[in-house]
Amino acid sequence: QVQLVESGGGLVQTGDSLRLSCTVSGPTLRDYVMGWFRQAPGKEREYVAAITSNGDFTLYADLVEGRFTIKRENVKNTVSLQMTTLTFEDTAVYYCVAGSSVLQLSRVQADIWGQGTQVTVSS
């Protein structure tokens, strides 16, 4: 059974950077398209980014394009989300997710979810 465990969340200030990590246990990471969702208080869960199984294609939500970078290291079974120039609007619980396609994840649908990690950006 695949499990996703996020880490790296915390409290930062506007303009700061933060790196989230997701460790995958169980079957190998390379079997899945990986991504990140987020959910802010009182808002619906939204798509953030996704990366194909071999890392050759990434897709970002418009709100984070150019500021966030998703990467994966299949050998280490980890996925990361480097976030820069953070704003108050980036405050949310961030979820590491796994699925079968970038299209699936871009629709905020996933086969496997992590528990989430809180990111709070103070204004």
PDB file of C-alpha atoms in Angstrom, residues 49-114:
ATOM      1  CA  ALA A  49       1.342  21.328  -9.765  1.00  0.00           C
ATOM      2  CA  ALA A  50       2.031  17.913 -11.234  1.00  0.00           C
ATOM      3  CA  ILE A  51       4.981  16.021 -12.674  1.00  0.00           C
ATOM      4  CA  THR A  52       4.990  12.954 -14.901  1.00  0.00           C
ATOM      5  CA  SER A  53       6.413   9.643 -13.756  1.00  0.00           C
ATOM      6  CA  ASN A  54       9.797  10.187 -15.395  1.00  0.00           C
ATOM      7  CA  GLY A  55       9.871  13.911 -14.680  1.00  0.00           C
ATOM      8  CA  ASP A  56       9.874  15.026 -18.310  1.00  0.00           C
ATOM      9  CA  PHE A  57       6.746  17.162 -18.061  1.00  0.00           C
ATOM     10  CA  THR A  58       5.360  19.506 -15.422  1.00  0.00           C
ATOM     11  CA  LEU A  59       2.145  21.487 -15.245  1.00  0.00           C
ATOM     12  CA  TYR A  60       1.491  24.367 -12.879  1.00  0.00           C
ATOM     13  CA  ALA A  61      -1.599  26.269 -11.893  1.00  0.00           C
ATOM     14  CA  ASP A  62      -1.586  29.824 -13.216  1.00  0.00           C
ATOM     15  CA  LEU A  63      -1.416  31.251  -9.698  1.00  0.00           C
ATOM     16  CA  VAL A  64       1.914  29.552  -8.962  1.00  0.00           C
ATOM     17  CA  GLU A  65       3.526  29.447 -12.424  1.00  0.00           C
ATOM     18  CA  GLY A  66       6.989  30.940 -12.232  1.00  0.00           C
ATOM     19  CA  ARG A  67       7.082  30.865  -8.419  1.00  0.00           C
ATOM     20  CA  PHE A  68       6.759  27.157  -7.593  1.00  0.00           C
ATOM     21  CA  THR A  69       8.856  24.260  -8.873  1.00  0.00           C
ATOM     22  CA  ILE A  70       7.948  20.602  -8.575  1.00  0.00           C
ATOM     23  CA  LYS A  71      10.647  17.962  -8.770  1.00  0.00           C
ATOM     24  CA  ARG A  72      10.934  14.262  -8.139  1.00  0.00           C
ATOM     25  CA  GLU A  73      13.720  11.849  -7.288  1.00  0.00           C
ATOM     26  CA  ASN A  74      12.476   8.384  -8.072  1.00  0.00           C
ATOM     27  CA  VAL A  75      15.582   6.745  -6.625  1.00  0.00           C
ATOM     28  CA  LYS A  76      14.902   8.398  -3.271  1.00  0.00           C
ATOM     29  CA  ASN A  77      11.120   8.036  -3.578  1.00  0.00           C
ATOM     30  CA  THR A  78      10.605  11.731  -2.919  1.00  0.00           C
ATOM     31  CA  VAL A  79       8.769  14.624  -4.509  1.00  0.00           C
ATOM     32  CA  SER A  80       9.377  18.248  -3.628  1.00  0.00           C
ATOM     33  CA  LEU A  81       7.676  21.570  -4.121  1.00  0.00           C
ATOM     34  CA  GLN A  82       9.951  24.587  -3.978  1.00  0.00           C
ATOM     35  CA  MET A  83       7.885  27.694  -3.320  1.00  0.00           C
ATOM     36  CA  THR A  84       9.257  31.208  -3.721  1.00  0.00           C
ATOM     37  CA  THR A  85       7.898  34.731  -3.396  1.00  0.00           C
ATOM     38  CA  LEU A  86       5.161  33.492  -1.116  1.00  0.00           C
ATOM     39  CA  THR A  87       2.124  35.649  -0.485  1.00  0.00           C
ATOM     40  CA  PHE A  88      -0.711  35.548   2.020  1.00  0.00           C
ATOM     41  CA  GLU A  89      -2.866  33.929  -0.655  1.00  0.00           C
ATOM     42  CA  ASP A  90      -0.555  30.895  -0.616  1.00  0.00           C
ATOM     43  CA  THR A  91      -1.626  30.099   2.928  1.00  0.00           C
ATOM     44  CA  ALA A  92      -3.203  26.644   2.850  1.00  0.00           C
ATOM     45  CA  VAL A  93      -2.847  23.006   3.742  1.00  0.00           C
ATOM     46  CA  TYR A  94      -0.738  21.435   1.014  1.00  0.00           C
ATOM     47  CA  TYR A  95      -1.356  17.839   0.008  1.00  0.00           C
ATOM     48  CA  CYS A  96       0.967  15.502  -1.823  1.00  0.00           C
ATOM     49  CA  VAL A  97      -1.004  13.361  -4.243  1.00  0.00           C
ATOM     50  CA  ALA A  98      -0.451  10.505  -6.661  1.00  0.00           C
ATOM     51  CA  GLY A  99      -2.412   9.502  -9.701  1.00  0.00           C
ATOM     52  CA  SER A 100      -2.346   8.031 -13.175  1.00  0.00           C
ATOM     53  CA  SER A 101      -2.128  11.173 -15.303  1.00  0.00           C
ATOM     54  CA  VAL A 102      -1.447  14.901 -15.206  1.00  0.00           C
ATOM     55  CA  LEU A 103      -4.953  15.439 -16.558  1.00  0.00           C
ATOM     56  CA  GLN A 104      -6.441  13.586 -13.605  1.00  0.00           C
ATOM     57  CA  LEU A 105      -4.492  15.632 -11.083  1.00  0.00           C
ATOM     58  CA  SER A 106      -5.258  18.915 -12.893  1.00  0.00           C
ATOM     59  CA  ARG A 107      -8.930  18.164 -12.212  1.00  0.00           C
ATOM     60  CA  VAL A 108      -8.142  17.935  -8.488  1.00  0.00           C
ATOM     61  CA  GLN A 109      -8.647  14.208  -8.575  1.00  0.00           C
ATOM     62  CA  ALA A 110      -6.118  11.727  -7.242  1.00  0.00           C
ATOM     63  CA  ASP A 111      -5.796   8.086  -6.350  1.00  0.00           C
ATOM     64  CA  ILE A 112      -3.668   8.573  -3.236  1.00  0.00           C
ATOM     65  CA  TRP A 113      -3.473  11.492  -0.800  1.00  0.00           C
ATOM     66  CA  GLY A 114      -1.113  12.485   1.935  1.00  0.00           C
TER      67      GLY A 114
END
